[in-house]
mmCIF file of C-alpha atoms in Angstrom:
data_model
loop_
_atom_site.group_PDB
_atom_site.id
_atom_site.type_symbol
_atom_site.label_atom_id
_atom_site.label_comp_id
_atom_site.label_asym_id
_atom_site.label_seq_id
_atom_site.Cartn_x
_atom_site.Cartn_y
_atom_site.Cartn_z
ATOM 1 C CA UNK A 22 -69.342 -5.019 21.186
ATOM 2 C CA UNK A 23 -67.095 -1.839 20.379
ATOM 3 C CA UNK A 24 -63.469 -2.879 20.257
ATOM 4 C CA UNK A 25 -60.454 -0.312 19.217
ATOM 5 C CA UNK A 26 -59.122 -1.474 16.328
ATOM 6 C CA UNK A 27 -55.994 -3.939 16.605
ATOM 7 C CA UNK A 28 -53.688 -2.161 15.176
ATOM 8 C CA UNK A 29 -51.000 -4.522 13.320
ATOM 9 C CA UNK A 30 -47.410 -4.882 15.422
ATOM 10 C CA UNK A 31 -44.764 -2.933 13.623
ATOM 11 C CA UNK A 32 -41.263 -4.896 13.327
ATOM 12 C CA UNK A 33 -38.797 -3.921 16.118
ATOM 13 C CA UNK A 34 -36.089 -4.068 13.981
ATOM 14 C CA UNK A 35 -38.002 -1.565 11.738
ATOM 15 C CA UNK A 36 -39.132 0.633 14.209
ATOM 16 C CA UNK A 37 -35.414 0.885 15.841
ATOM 17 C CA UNK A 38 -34.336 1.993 12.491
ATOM 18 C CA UNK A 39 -36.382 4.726 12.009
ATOM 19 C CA UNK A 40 -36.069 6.144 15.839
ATOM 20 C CA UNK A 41 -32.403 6.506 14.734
ATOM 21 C CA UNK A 42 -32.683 8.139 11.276
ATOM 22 C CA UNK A 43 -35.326 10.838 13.417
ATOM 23 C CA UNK A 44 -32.969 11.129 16.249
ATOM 24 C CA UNK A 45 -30.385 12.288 13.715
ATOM 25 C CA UNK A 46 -33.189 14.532 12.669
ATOM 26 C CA UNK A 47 -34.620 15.476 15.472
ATOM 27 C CA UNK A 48 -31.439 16.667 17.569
ATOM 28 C CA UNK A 49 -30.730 19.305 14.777
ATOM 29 C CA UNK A 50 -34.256 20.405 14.831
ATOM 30 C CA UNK A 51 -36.633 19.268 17.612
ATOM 31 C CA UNK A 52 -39.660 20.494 16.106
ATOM 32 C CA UNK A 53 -38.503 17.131 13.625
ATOM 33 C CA UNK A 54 -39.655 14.921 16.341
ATOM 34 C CA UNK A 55 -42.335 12.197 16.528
ATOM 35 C CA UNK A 56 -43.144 9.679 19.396
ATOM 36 C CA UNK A 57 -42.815 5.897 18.976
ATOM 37 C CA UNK A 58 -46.488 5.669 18.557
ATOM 38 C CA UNK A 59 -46.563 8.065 15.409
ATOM 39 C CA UNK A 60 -43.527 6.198 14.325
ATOM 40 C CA UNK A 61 -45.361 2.826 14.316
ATOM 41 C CA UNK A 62 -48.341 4.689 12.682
ATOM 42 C CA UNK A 63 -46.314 6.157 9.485
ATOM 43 C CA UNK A 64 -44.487 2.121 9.211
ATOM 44 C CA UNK A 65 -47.712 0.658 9.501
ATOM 45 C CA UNK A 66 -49.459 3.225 6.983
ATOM 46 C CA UNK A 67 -45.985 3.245 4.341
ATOM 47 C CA UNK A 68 -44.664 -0.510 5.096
ATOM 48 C CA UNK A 69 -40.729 0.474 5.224
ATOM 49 C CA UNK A 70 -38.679 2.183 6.885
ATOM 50 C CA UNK A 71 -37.208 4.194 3.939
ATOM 51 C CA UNK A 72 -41.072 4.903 2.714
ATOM 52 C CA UNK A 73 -42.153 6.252 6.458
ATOM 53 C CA UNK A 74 -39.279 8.626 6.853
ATOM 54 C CA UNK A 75 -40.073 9.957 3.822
ATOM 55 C CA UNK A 76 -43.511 10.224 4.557
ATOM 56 C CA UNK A 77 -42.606 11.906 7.893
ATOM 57 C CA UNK A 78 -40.411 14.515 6.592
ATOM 58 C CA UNK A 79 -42.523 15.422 4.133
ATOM 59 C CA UNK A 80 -45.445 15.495 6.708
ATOM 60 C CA UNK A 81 -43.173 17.879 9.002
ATOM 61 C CA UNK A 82 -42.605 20.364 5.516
ATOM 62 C CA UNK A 83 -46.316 20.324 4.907
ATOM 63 C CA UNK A 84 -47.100 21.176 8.405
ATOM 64 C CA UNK A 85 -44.848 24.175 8.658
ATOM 65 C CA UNK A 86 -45.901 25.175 4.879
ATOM 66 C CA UNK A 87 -49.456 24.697 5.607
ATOM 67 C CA UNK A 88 -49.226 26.764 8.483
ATOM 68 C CA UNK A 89 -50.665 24.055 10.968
ATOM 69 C CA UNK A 90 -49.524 25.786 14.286
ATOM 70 C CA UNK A 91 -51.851 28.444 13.474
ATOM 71 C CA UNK A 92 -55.102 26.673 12.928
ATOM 72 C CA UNK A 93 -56.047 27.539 16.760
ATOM 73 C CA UNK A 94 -59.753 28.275 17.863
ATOM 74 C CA UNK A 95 -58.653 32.321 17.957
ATOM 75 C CA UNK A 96 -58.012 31.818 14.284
ATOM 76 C CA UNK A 97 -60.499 33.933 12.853
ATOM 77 C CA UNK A 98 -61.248 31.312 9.709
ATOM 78 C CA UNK A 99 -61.485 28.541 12.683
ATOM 79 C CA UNK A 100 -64.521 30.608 14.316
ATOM 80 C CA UNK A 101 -66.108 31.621 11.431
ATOM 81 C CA UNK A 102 -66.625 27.730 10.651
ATOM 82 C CA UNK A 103 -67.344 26.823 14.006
ATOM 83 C CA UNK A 104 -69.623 29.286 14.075
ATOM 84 C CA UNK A 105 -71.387 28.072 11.161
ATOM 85 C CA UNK A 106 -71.233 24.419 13.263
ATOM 86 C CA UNK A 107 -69.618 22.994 10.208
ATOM 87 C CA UNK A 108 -68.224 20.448 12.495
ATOM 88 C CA UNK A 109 -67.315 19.943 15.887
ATOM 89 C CA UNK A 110 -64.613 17.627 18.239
ATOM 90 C CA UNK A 111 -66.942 16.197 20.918
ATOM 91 C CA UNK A 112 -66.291 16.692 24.295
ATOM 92 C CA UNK A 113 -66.876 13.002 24.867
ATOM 93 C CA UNK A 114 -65.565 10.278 23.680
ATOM 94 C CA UNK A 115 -66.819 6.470 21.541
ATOM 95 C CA UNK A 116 -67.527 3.249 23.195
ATOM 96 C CA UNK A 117 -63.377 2.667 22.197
ATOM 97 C CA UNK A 118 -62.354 5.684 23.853
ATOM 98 C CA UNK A 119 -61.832 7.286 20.934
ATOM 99 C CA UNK A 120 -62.019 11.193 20.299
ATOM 100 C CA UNK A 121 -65.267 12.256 18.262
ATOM 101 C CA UNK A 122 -65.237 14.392 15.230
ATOM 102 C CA UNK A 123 -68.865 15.100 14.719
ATOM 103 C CA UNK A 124 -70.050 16.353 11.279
ATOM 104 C CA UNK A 125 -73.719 17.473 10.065
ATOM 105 C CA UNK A 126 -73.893 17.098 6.611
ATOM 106 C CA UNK A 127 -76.976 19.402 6.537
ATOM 107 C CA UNK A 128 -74.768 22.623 7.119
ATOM 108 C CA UNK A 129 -72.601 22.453 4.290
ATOM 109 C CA UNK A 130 -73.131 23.308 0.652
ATOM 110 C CA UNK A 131 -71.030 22.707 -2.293
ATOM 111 C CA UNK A 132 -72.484 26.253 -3.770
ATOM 112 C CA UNK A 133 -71.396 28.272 -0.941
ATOM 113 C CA UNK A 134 -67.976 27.859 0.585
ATOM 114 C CA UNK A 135 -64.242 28.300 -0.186
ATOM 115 C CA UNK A 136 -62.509 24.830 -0.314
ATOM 116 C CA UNK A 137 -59.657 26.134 0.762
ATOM 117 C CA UNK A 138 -60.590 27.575 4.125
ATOM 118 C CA UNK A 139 -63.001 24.196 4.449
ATOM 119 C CA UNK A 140 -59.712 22.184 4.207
ATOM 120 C CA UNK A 141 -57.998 24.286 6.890
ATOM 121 C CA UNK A 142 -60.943 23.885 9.082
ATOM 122 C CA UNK A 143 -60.643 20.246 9.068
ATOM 123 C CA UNK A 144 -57.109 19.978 9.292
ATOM 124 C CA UNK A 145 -58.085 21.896 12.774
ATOM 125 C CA UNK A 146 -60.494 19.733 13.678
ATOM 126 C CA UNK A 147 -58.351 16.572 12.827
ATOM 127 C CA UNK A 148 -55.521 18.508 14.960
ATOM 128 C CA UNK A 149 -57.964 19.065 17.960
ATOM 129 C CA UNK A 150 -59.135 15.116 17.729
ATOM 130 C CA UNK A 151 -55.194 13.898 17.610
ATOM 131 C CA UNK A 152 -54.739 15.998 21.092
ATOM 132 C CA UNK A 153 -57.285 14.398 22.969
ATOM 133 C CA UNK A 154 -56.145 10.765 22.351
ATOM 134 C CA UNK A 155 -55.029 8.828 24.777
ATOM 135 C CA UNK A 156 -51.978 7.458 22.593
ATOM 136 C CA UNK A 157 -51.139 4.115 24.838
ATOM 137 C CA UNK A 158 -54.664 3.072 24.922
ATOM 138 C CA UNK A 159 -55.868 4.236 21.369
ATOM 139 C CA UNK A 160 -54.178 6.486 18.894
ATOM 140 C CA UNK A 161 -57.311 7.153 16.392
ATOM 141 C CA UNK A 162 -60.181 8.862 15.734
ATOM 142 C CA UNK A 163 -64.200 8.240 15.268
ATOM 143 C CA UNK A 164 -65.465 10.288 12.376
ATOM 144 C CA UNK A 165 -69.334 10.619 12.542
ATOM 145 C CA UNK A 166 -71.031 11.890 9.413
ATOM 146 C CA UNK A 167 -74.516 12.951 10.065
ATOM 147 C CA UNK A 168 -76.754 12.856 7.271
ATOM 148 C CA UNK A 169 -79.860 14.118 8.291
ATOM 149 C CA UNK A 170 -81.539 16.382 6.256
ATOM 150 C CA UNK A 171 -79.121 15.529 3.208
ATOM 151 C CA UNK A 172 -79.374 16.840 0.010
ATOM 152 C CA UNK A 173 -77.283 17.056 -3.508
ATOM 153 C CA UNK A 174 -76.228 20.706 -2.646
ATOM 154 C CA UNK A 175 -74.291 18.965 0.693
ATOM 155 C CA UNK A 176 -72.489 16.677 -1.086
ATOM 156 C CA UNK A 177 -69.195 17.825 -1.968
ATOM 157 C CA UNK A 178 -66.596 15.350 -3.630
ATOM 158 C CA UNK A 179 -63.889 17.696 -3.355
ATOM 159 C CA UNK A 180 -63.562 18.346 0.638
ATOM 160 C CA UNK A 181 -63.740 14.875 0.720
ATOM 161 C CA UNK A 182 -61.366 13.832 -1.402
ATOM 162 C CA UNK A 183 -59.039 16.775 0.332
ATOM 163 C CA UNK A 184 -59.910 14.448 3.601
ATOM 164 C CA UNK A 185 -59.230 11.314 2.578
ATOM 165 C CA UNK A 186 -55.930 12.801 1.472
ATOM 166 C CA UNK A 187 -54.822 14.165 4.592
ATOM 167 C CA UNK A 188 -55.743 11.170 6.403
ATOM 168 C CA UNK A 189 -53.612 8.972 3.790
ATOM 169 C CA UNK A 190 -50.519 11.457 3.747
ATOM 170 C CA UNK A 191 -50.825 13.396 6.974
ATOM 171 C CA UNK A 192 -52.505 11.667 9.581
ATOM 172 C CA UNK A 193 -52.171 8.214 8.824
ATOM 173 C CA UNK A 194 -53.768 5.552 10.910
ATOM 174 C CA UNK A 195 -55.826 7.747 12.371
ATOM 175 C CA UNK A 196 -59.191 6.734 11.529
ATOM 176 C CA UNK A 197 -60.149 3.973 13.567
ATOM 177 C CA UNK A 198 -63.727 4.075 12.532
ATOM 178 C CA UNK A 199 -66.517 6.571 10.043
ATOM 179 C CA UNK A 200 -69.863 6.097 11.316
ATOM 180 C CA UNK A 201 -72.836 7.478 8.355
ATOM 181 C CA UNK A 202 -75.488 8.077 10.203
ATOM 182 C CA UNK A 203 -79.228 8.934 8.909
ATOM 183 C CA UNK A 204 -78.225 8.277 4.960
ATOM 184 C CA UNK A 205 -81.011 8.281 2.622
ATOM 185 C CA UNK A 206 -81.594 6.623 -0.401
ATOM 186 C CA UNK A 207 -79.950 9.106 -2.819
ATOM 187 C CA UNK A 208 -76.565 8.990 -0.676
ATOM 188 C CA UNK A 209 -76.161 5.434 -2.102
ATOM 189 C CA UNK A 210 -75.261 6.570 -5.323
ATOM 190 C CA UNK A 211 -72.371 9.264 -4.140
ATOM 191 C CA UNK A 212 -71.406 6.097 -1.771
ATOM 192 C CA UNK A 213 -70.591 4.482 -4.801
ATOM 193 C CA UNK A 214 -68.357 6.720 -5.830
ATOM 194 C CA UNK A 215 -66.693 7.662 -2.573
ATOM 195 C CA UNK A 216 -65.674 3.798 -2.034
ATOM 196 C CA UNK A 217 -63.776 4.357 -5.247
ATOM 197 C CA UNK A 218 -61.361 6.398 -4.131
ATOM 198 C CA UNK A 219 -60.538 4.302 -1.163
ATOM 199 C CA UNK A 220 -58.285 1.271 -0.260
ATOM 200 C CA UNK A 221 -59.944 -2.019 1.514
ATOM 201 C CA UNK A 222 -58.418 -0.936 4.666
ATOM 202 C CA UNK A 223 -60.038 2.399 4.783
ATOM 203 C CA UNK A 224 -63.572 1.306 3.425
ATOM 204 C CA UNK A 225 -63.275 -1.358 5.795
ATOM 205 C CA UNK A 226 -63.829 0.957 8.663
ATOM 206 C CA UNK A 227 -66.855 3.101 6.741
ATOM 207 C CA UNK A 228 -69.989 1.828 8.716
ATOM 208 C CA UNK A 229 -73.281 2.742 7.722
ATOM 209 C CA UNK A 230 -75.682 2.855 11.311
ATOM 210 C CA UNK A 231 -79.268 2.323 10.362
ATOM 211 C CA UNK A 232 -80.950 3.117 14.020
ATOM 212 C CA UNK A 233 -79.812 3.576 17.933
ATOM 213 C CA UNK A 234 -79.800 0.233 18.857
ATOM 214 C CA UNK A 235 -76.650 -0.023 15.961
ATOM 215 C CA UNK A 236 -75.162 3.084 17.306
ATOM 216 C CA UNK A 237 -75.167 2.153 21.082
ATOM 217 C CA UNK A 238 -72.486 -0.589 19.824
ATOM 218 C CA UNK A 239 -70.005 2.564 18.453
ATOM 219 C CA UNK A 240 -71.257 5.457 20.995
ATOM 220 C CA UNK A 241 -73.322 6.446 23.512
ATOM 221 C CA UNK A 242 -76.047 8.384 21.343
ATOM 222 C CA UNK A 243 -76.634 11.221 23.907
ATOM 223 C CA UNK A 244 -73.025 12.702 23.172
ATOM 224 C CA UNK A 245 -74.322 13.794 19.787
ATOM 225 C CA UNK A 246 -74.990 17.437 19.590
ATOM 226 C CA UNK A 247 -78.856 18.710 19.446
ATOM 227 C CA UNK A 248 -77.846 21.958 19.047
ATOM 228 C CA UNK A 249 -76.231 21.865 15.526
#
């Protein structure tokens, strides 16, 4: 059975201390601000106090630098990617109750996009997900990587390396769970290289789905798109 992950329990002690050095933060500037459950997401992701505030204000700088208010769906780079379906935030949500970002492999290609815009797109996507959770039941995601239809020219080490940095830096303990879907033989070899770049945590929640019998366990299959 599907079960959200258990998320480890974050000191009291710790988590006391770093509501205070916020509030401190936060009452000069409450756009500073972050709930207990991001709190207990940044010291579970950095480990001390000193390392998640840190973290946090430089997450905050980031945002504002980065522009992340703006990445709504009347941003005209957001539609042009939806529009080429380069991913999508299901409607519905896993077997966990998780929030769905759904993403066919078969409409990318390394040879024909700006990595720049790409990374603002998912940083959208990622900020659409983190809306629609449900924080005091589960506070991650469910990535879905749909390889159907995969070739070289989709594979594209740099958009993923850009995610797996934003989910490390910027969005930490968000993924609950990556579900590969439909990977052929020839992804095996870029798998091998992915895994590389990630810690036994992470990779620990990478699951490849060989057929729907596998997948009913994560999601209900029928919440996939058709149309994309």
């Amino acid at each position: 059975m599907a079960t959200t992950n258990s998320a480890q329990p974050v000191s009291e002690e710790d988590l006391k201390a770093l509501k205070e050095r916020m509030q401190m933060i936060s009452d000069a500037d409450p756009q500073q601000y972050h709930n207990d459950f991001s709190l207990k997401r940044y010291l579970r992701a950095f480990k001390t106090v000193d390392n998640a505030f840190q973290a946090i204000l430089k997450t905050n700088k980031w945002r504002v630098d980065y522009g992340v208010p703006e990445l709504t769906e009347n941003n005209p780079l957001v539609q042009k990617h939806m529009e080429q379906n380069k991913a999508r935030v299901l409607r519905h949500r896993d077997m966990s109750g998780r929030p769905v970002v759904y993403i066919p492999a078969k409409n990318h290609n390394v040879n024909d996009r700006d990595i720049d815009e790409l990374t603002k797109f998912i940083v959208y996507c990622l900020e659409e997900a983190c809306k629609k959770c449900f924080e005091e039941v589960v506070d991650n995601l469910c990535i879905v990587f749909d390889l159907r239809d995969f070739g070289l020219s989709c594979m594209d080490y740099q958009v993923l390396k850009n995610l797996i940095w934003l989910l490390s830096k910027h969005y930490p303990e968000r993924l609950g769970v990556c579900l590969i879907l439909n990977a052929p033989a020839l992804f095996s070899g870029c798998w091998a290289v992915i895994k590389g770049w990630l810690d036994e945590n992470t990779s620990s929640k990478v699951l490849f789905v060989s057929n729907e019998e596998e997948l009913c366990k994560y999601l209900i299959p029928d919440i996939l798109p058709t149309d994309i």
